Amino acid sequence: METILPKFDSVFSIDCVIFGFDDGELKILLIKRNEEPFKDWWALPGNIIQHDQSIDLAAERILYELTGLKDIFMEQFHTFGDVNRHPQGRVITVAYYAMIRLNGTKELKPISNYASKAVWIPVNDLPKLAFDHEKIFSRGFDKIRNKISYQPIAFELLPEKFTLTQLQQLYEVILSKKLDKRNFRKKMLNYGILKELDEKQKGVSYRAAKLYKFDKRKYAKLFQKELTFSS
Amino acid sequence: METILPKFDSVFSIDCVIFGFDDGELKILLIKRNEEPFKDWWALPGNIIQHDQSIDLAAERILYELTGLKDIFMEQFHTFGDVNRHPQGRVITVAYYAMIRLNGTKELKPISNYASKAVWIPVNDLPKLAFDHEKIFSRGFDKIRNKISYQPIAFELLPEKFTLTQLQQLYEVILSKKLDKRNFRKKMLNYGILKELDEKQKGVSYRAAKLYKFDKRKYAKLFQKELTFSS
DNA sequence: ACAAAAGTGTTGCACGTACACCCATGT
DNA sequence: ACATGGGTGTACGTGCAACACTTTTGT
């Protein structure tokens, strides 16, 4: 099939806002750029979309190349298209986000040398970022803040087994406010998507808390109900 | 500043899903294409983004050129980037939506001859559309359906003065379900964003209904409250 | 024994939902 | 007078918010 479209020196890119939770802190994944422009600056993992790849696949590939992370389910949340957002020409970027579980020391190894390293950085302690990446991050943060308040998606960020207090801390970090312990527990347990385990927390110097697991089957049911209109 | 970005024969476009409400029916704005590919097909108003124009401005320009409509506030809702969505090459499109008031006979006159005409078509009676525009429409419809259920935005579609029944009908059309009259009225009046007028409906052969106006000041306050987290 | 966090119930309020009849007006 | 939609109230259930003390465990 012949291409008869006009040609512009414009390109599409992808940028990824990947959230993780570790050590009581909400973090995002940043790379240190190894190329101009903004060489040696911190930036969101992002790169140019290949012309034979759908944007969703491009997002996966780019994240993998820059951080070594695979099989991360990302969702598009906004497209940024100001004319001068990239100093070298017109670049429209589609921003994706994901929330992932940091299984202890998940290794971050850039495959491409477009990034010199990839690191988890606490969202409350972000450095200056390249391009308009601060704006993109901020909108991505809004997105999860909004989403978490009507869908119990926080489990994606926690280890497989977690205590209710950990879950609550995560909510508090994302929503930036204190929550009432009793109400929080009541609500979460009422959803019916937590499985109480026979296990307890270990290695703490105070009363050990019960561990819970997230019940995917029940979650799917609840989620479906929420998508459907009642009555 | 020199452009040193790679060159691809990829282009960006904008597509607009513009909702209107008229005659008890929810409609969207379609154009009849006057160019290949899909010449003489119905399509969403859409075209290519100029490389010196932000995507938001491009959306306004494109809508104006194809339909003659000006000063419509549109919001981006999704970007579609499958490789083969356009038969002539790689085109990634950013989709926008808007809800507008049809002031009686607002004229639709394509400025560019890329469209031979622009017409309001009921969403329940859509023809086959060019490209993947049916998918884009459907996602745009999801968007307003979702939005209306947590924000009272339906006023944007109604005439300045309207009856509660008209408002209810609009909700029913968008949500595709019947609503209870008493509950609906109670809820809407409780929001406190409707101003009751001293005027009544005219020209009906039954008891005339009170007319209401939408109170923008109070709406802004309510909206702000909803955006902020309580307590 | 003490420090530190785990765990637990009740009450009031706001809001959604279900439900049916009389009223005003034009023809 | 009749047809057509306009307009109205109550009772129940659910879910959220506010609020403080006892229990368990490791050191």
XYZ file of C-alpha atoms (C1' of nucleotides) in Angstrom:
516
model
C 0.000 0.000 0.000
C 1.465 3.297 -1.023
C 1.893 6.068 1.422
C 0.589 9.338 0.126
C 0.361 11.121 3.419
C 2.084 14.437 3.884
C 5.492 14.189 5.507
C 6.345 16.188 8.561
C 9.386 16.062 10.720
C 7.237 15.223 13.686
C 7.539 12.121 15.765
C 5.548 10.321 18.423
C 7.003 9.168 21.626
C 5.940 7.321 24.733
C 6.656 8.284 28.312
C 5.996 6.009 31.256
C 5.090 6.902 34.824
C 5.677 3.700 36.754
C 4.686 3.676 40.406
C 6.106 1.394 43.039
C 5.742 1.234 46.813
C 8.608 0.341 49.028
C 9.668 1.085 52.535
C 6.518 3.076 53.190
C 7.254 5.365 50.293
C 5.637 5.828 46.932
C 8.262 5.881 44.213
C 8.508 6.278 40.494
C 10.922 4.893 38.030
C 13.338 7.365 36.487
C 16.205 6.994 34.084
C 19.351 8.991 33.770
C 19.572 10.074 30.166
C 22.703 9.183 28.262
C 21.929 11.172 25.110
C 21.358 14.746 24.118
C 19.244 16.670 24.691
C 19.138 16.714 28.475
C 22.096 14.342 28.700
C 22.673 13.299 32.319
C 19.305 14.632 33.381
C 16.727 12.542 35.130
C 13.700 11.723 33.002
C 10.718 9.431 32.747
C 11.486 6.287 30.763
C 10.449 7.236 27.261
C 11.439 7.049 23.654
C 10.225 7.223 20.115
C 7.538 4.957 18.717
C 8.585 2.785 15.821
C 6.387 3.254 12.833
C 5.472 -0.420 12.606
C 4.431 -0.830 16.218
C 1.145 -0.016 17.932
C 1.458 2.482 20.717
C 0.641 -0.063 23.406
C 3.371 -2.403 22.204
C 5.765 0.470 21.788
C 5.181 1.397 25.412
C 6.124 -2.109 26.542
C 9.200 -2.224 24.359
C 10.427 1.173 25.448
C 9.994 0.415 29.110
C 11.889 -2.828 28.650
C 14.754 -1.231 26.762
C 15.244 1.500 29.291
C 14.717 -0.391 32.518
C 14.762 -4.124 31.845
C 11.191 -4.467 33.156
C 8.934 -6.854 31.258
C 5.261 -7.744 31.230
C 4.112 -4.623 32.963
C 0.510 -3.748 32.268
C 0.398 -0.074 31.444
C -2.504 2.131 30.595
C -2.465 5.269 28.532
C -3.613 8.354 30.428
C -2.887 11.502 28.442
C -1.218 12.778 25.319
C 0.992 15.839 25.508
C 1.293 17.877 22.369
C 2.603 21.341 23.001
C 4.686 22.532 20.090
C 7.825 23.301 22.029
C 7.893 20.508 24.514
C 10.964 19.010 22.844
C 13.865 21.313 21.962
C 14.780 19.452 18.784
C 11.509 19.380 16.964
C 7.917 18.451 17.198
C 7.365 15.486 19.449
C 3.927 14.475 20.631
C 4.094 12.029 23.473
C 1.570 9.528 24.735
C 1.930 9.027 28.476
C 1.315 5.670 30.148
C 1.188 4.699 33.783
C 1.405 1.483 35.737
C 1.472 0.417 39.362
C 3.793 -2.449 40.122
C 4.976 -4.602 42.944
C 8.583 -4.208 43.936
C 9.551 -7.773 44.799
C 12.383 -6.852 47.029
C 15.272 -6.124 44.750
C 13.857 -6.243 41.263
C 16.832 -5.414 39.132
C 16.826 -2.413 36.896
C 19.193 -2.723 33.972
C 18.808 -0.494 30.959
C 19.212 -2.618 27.812
C 19.668 0.264 25.436
C 22.412 2.740 26.228
C 20.017 5.569 25.765
C 19.773 5.444 29.557
C 22.826 5.131 31.770
C 20.776 3.875 34.696
C 17.256 3.344 35.961
C 16.336 4.008 39.575
C 13.330 4.154 41.890
C 12.926 7.637 43.333
C 10.438 8.678 46.022
C 7.770 10.941 44.596
C 8.269 13.341 47.473
C 11.873 13.785 46.579
C 11.968 14.157 42.826
C 14.835 15.934 41.098
C 14.315 18.325 38.210
C 13.214 16.337 35.189
C 13.953 16.693 31.492
C 11.450 18.129 28.999
C 7.947 18.572 30.438
C 8.267 15.383 32.438
C 7.335 17.030 35.707
C 4.003 17.948 34.208
C 3.544 14.424 32.896
C 4.412 12.912 36.246
C 2.062 15.216 38.030
C -0.814 14.312 35.777
C -0.032 10.628 36.204
C -0.080 11.064 39.954
C -3.485 12.731 39.678
C -4.612 9.763 37.673
C -3.788 7.127 40.259
C -5.035 9.334 43.076
C -8.323 9.586 41.315
C -8.466 5.938 40.368
C -7.673 4.613 43.805
C -10.578 6.534 45.271
C -13.147 4.566 43.319
C -11.355 1.291 42.597
C -9.380 -0.805 45.045
C -6.297 -1.031 42.902
C -3.707 -0.429 45.568
C -2.917 -4.142 45.883
C -0.930 -3.975 42.706
C 1.693 -2.021 44.567
C 1.974 -4.213 47.643
C 3.820 -7.468 48.212
C 1.718 -10.594 47.874
C 1.159 -10.813 51.598
C 0.542 -7.608 53.452
C -0.967 -6.244 56.631
C -3.926 -3.939 56.773
C -1.715 -1.227 58.159
C 0.546 -1.433 55.133
C -2.465 -1.165 52.890
C -3.690 1.825 54.798
C -0.306 3.534 54.678
C -0.290 3.141 50.937
C -3.676 4.776 50.656
C -2.531 7.562 52.903
C 0.538 8.197 50.815
C -1.372 8.291 47.559
C -4.222 10.399 48.860
C -1.935 12.569 50.994
C -4.198 12.395 54.008
C -4.630 10.443 57.190
C -7.360 7.837 57.278
C -9.271 6.472 60.236
C -8.028 3.006 61.119
C -11.341 1.474 62.115
C -13.247 2.848 59.187
C -10.537 1.872 56.780
C -10.445 -1.727 57.966
C -14.194 -2.040 57.994
C -14.418 -0.782 54.457
C -11.630 -2.921 53.061
C -12.858 -6.093 54.723
C -16.380 -5.349 53.536
C -15.276 -5.371 49.931
C -14.700 -9.058 50.465
C -11.605 -9.104 48.299
C -9.086 -9.779 51.040
C -8.215 -13.285 52.128
C -7.073 -13.525 55.727
C -4.074 -15.836 56.047
C -3.068 -18.037 58.947
C 0.207 -16.274 58.970
C 1.508 -13.317 60.889
C 4.059 -10.655 60.342
C 7.544 -11.572 61.534
C 10.530 -9.740 62.873
C 8.730 -6.845 64.441
C 9.276 -5.846 68.031
C 5.605 -5.415 68.805
C 2.431 -7.390 68.387
C 2.564 -9.040 64.977
C -0.219 -8.199 62.541
C -2.215 -10.680 60.497
C -1.228 -11.056 56.888
C -3.727 -10.801 54.060
C -3.750 -11.740 50.438
C -5.647 -10.074 47.671
C -8.367 -12.299 46.182
C -8.280 -11.813 42.424
C -11.406 -13.818 41.700
C -13.578 -11.791 44.007
C -11.957 -8.610 42.863
C -12.891 -9.373 39.272
C -16.493 -9.873 40.338
C -16.634 -6.670 42.306
C -15.010 -4.763 39.512
C -17.516 -6.071 37.017
C -20.351 -5.006 39.264
C -18.931 -1.527 39.464
C -18.752 -1.209 35.732
C -22.361 -2.171 35.266
C -25.147 0.239 36.074
C -27.338 -0.824 38.903
C -31.054 -1.625 38.746
C 17.223 25.142 16.737
C 18.127 22.360 14.428
C 15.991 19.313 14.107
C 17.953 16.141 14.433
C 15.099 13.813 15.137
C 14.649 10.712 13.048
C 12.177 11.119 10.216
C 9.262 8.765 9.818
C 6.374 8.920 7.441
C 4.013 9.007 10.385
C 1.511 11.715 11.039
C -0.706 12.783 13.887
C -4.321 13.550 13.508
C -7.226 14.715 15.607
C -10.726 13.266 15.621
C -13.644 14.918 17.358
C -16.693 13.347 18.929
C -19.108 16.234 19.398
C -22.340 15.518 21.222
C -25.518 17.510 20.896
C -29.032 17.011 22.188
C -32.023 17.919 20.111
C -35.559 16.780 19.814
C -35.126 14.309 22.653
C -32.273 12.612 20.850
C -28.564 12.496 21.530
C -26.651 13.237 18.346
C -23.108 13.472 17.175
C -21.565 15.558 14.499
C -20.415 13.704 11.391
C -18.930 14.846 8.147
C -19.219 13.365 4.715
C -15.690 12.915 3.448
C -14.810 14.508 0.145
C -11.355 12.990 -0.221
C -9.816 9.574 -0.538
C -9.543 7.312 1.287
C -13.122 6.641 2.310
C -14.422 9.326 -0.044
C -18.159 9.822 0.457
C -18.119 7.898 3.716
C -19.369 9.333 6.968
C -16.643 10.069 9.461
C -15.902 11.959 12.625
C -14.590 15.455 11.952
C -10.862 14.959 11.932
C -7.707 15.877 10.132
C -3.984 16.141 10.389
C -2.208 18.227 12.999
C 0.001 20.962 11.661
C 3.499 20.699 12.940
C 3.498 24.202 14.371
C 0.267 23.890 16.330
C -0.391 22.395 19.755
C -2.818 19.521 19.707
C -5.495 21.450 21.569
C -5.366 24.297 19.082
C -5.237 21.871 16.196
C -8.424 20.292 17.469
C -10.196 23.656 17.462
C -8.942 24.526 14.006
C -9.891 21.186 12.522
C -13.371 21.262 13.956
C -13.846 24.755 12.585
C -12.595 23.905 9.120
C -14.802 20.871 8.804
C -17.982 22.114 10.403
C -17.808 25.881 10.843
C -18.146 25.534 14.622
C -16.051 27.876 16.730
C -15.148 28.272 20.380
C -16.105 24.784 21.370
C -14.371 23.561 24.503
C -13.099 20.088 23.757
C -11.242 17.697 25.969
C -8.883 14.975 24.887
C -10.000 11.498 25.933
C -7.900 8.849 24.223
C -5.186 8.338 21.646
C -5.573 5.595 19.075
C -2.404 4.165 17.684
C -2.918 0.837 15.993
C -0.529 0.426 13.112
C -3.119 -0.230 10.463
C -5.874 2.088 11.445
C -5.287 4.235 8.375
C -4.924 2.525 4.982
C -2.369 4.975 3.654
C 0.238 4.896 6.353
C 0.865 5.308 10.007
C -1.523 7.769 11.568
C -1.881 8.132 15.306
C -4.949 10.079 16.251
C -5.792 11.969 19.412
C -9.526 11.896 20.059
C -11.385 14.819 21.611
C -14.944 15.140 22.788
C -17.286 17.986 23.601
C -20.887 18.440 24.598
C -22.580 21.438 23.066
C -25.845 23.277 22.989
C -27.703 23.204 19.696
C -29.228 26.684 19.590
C -32.021 25.804 17.280
C -30.522 25.827 13.824
C -26.837 26.321 14.339
C -25.471 26.254 10.857
C -22.972 23.673 9.809
C -20.852 24.753 6.884
C -17.600 23.025 6.142
C -14.969 25.659 5.353
C -12.454 23.289 3.841
C -13.633 21.100 0.998
C -12.167 18.094 2.690
C -15.744 17.562 3.879
C -18.716 17.911 1.575
C -21.113 18.389 4.456
C -21.461 18.230 8.204
C -24.589 16.874 9.843
C -25.998 15.957 13.265
C -26.819 12.268 13.398
C -28.618 10.480 16.253
C -26.260 8.157 18.069
C -28.840 5.403 17.883
C -28.878 5.583 14.135
C -25.269 5.849 13.090
C -24.143 4.787 9.631
C -20.936 2.847 9.029
C -18.017 5.133 9.673
C -14.636 5.497 8.013
C -11.415 4.165 9.555
C -11.816 3.021 13.164
C -14.194 5.869 13.895
C -16.868 3.598 15.288
C -14.436 2.503 17.966
C -13.494 6.101 18.677
C -17.121 7.144 18.912
C -17.925 4.284 21.210
C -15.132 5.165 23.562
C -16.198 8.794 23.535
C -19.724 7.745 24.419
C -18.360 5.696 27.318
C -16.515 8.785 28.421
C -19.544 11.048 28.698
C -21.642 8.253 30.201
C -19.067 7.848 32.870
C -18.572 11.543 33.397
C -22.245 12.378 33.713
C -22.634 9.858 36.491
C -20.339 11.743 38.809
C -20.535 15.300 37.493
C -23.643 17.237 36.563
C -22.439 18.233 33.131
C -25.602 17.552 31.200
C -26.551 21.232 31.153
C -24.009 21.866 28.473
C -26.226 20.006 26.071
C -29.516 21.701 26.914
C -30.923 25.052 25.838
C -30.411 27.874 28.306
C -33.864 27.415 29.764
C -35.100 23.916 30.225
C -37.597 21.854 32.167
C -36.690 19.170 34.646
C -38.268 16.606 32.392
C -35.981 17.593 29.546
C -33.016 17.279 31.853
C -34.177 13.863 32.961
C -34.713 12.696 29.414
C -31.182 13.674 28.582
C -29.827 11.664 31.484
C -31.952 8.732 30.440
C -30.671 8.844 26.900
C -27.043 9.025 27.936
C -27.292 6.363 30.616
C -29.667 4.211 28.571
C -31.986 3.593 31.466
C -35.189 4.931 32.955
C -34.887 7.097 36.039
C -37.409 7.710 38.779
C -38.996 11.132 38.384
C -39.275 12.011 42.050
C -35.798 10.881 42.938
C -34.286 12.574 39.946
C -35.873 15.918 40.773
C -34.960 15.699 44.411
C -31.374 14.990 43.559
C -30.993 17.692 40.941
C -32.641 20.357 43.079
C -30.498 19.311 46.030
C -27.341 20.057 44.112
C -28.455 23.665 44.334
C -27.184 24.506 40.884
C -30.534 25.079 39.234
C -32.219 28.463 39.280
C -35.989 28.281 39.079
C -37.345 30.897 36.684
C -40.649 32.756 36.784
C -41.315 31.470 33.360
C -43.147 28.458 32.057
C -42.955 26.295 29.019
C -45.106 27.487 26.116
C -46.954 25.914 23.261
C -47.656 22.561 24.865
C -51.130 21.104 25.036
C -50.861 20.076 28.646
C -49.869 21.649 31.921
C -46.840 23.809 31.254
C -43.695 22.967 33.179
C -41.493 25.426 35.058
C -38.335 26.486 33.330
C -34.957 26.338 35.003
C -31.572 27.809 34.346
C -28.234 26.360 35.204
C -26.372 28.401 37.851
C -22.752 28.560 36.779
C -21.486 30.210 39.957
C -22.898 27.562 42.226
C -21.832 24.852 39.838
C -18.237 26.049 39.996
C -18.357 25.872 43.785
C -19.832 22.404 43.811
C -17.382 21.214 41.246
C -14.476 22.517 43.257
C -15.765 20.729 46.301
C -15.905 17.495 44.371
C -12.350 17.854 43.225
C -11.079 18.429 46.713
C -10.896 15.629 49.194
C -13.180 16.008 52.142
C -12.210 16.284 55.838
C 7.055 -3.118 82.986
C 7.059 -0.646 79.074
C 6.874 0.615 74.321
C 4.688 0.057 70.082
C 1.402 -1.084 67.123
C -2.770 -4.431 66.541
C -7.307 -4.828 66.883
C -12.164 -3.739 67.822
C -18.195 -1.165 67.853
C -21.548 2.225 68.083
C -24.033 6.182 66.704
C -25.636 9.880 63.710
C -26.081 11.628 59.202
C -26.454 11.933 54.227
C -27.861 9.814 50.364
C -30.027 6.518 47.211
C -34.131 3.876 46.191
C -38.748 2.246 45.937
C -43.186 3.562 45.291
C -48.625 6.184 43.518
C -51.573 9.747 43.328
C -53.593 14.449 42.483
C -52.993 18.812 39.680
C -53.038 22.151 35.914
C -53.712 23.101 31.265
C -55.076 22.911 26.328
C -58.277 20.920 23.169
C -64.636 15.929 30.044
C -60.585 14.072 28.901
C -55.876 13.388 27.794
C -51.278 14.539 28.850
C -47.563 15.290 31.291
C -46.374 18.253 35.845
C -45.590 17.973 40.336
C -45.154 16.076 45.019
C -43.532 12.877 50.228
C -42.381 8.991 53.014
C -40.014 5.088 54.702
C -36.234 2.065 54.461
C -31.543 0.509 53.849
C -26.686 1.446 53.021
C -22.502 3.507 53.559
C -19.500 7.032 55.413
C -17.574 9.710 59.376
C -16.453 10.568 64.034
C -14.602 8.778 67.970
C -10.977 5.808 72.381
C -9.712 2.000 74.667
C -7.863 -2.850 75.428
C -4.734 -6.535 73.734
C -0.609 -8.647 72.237
C 4.169 -9.107 71.729
C 9.196 -8.283 71.899
C 12.770 -6.212 74.498
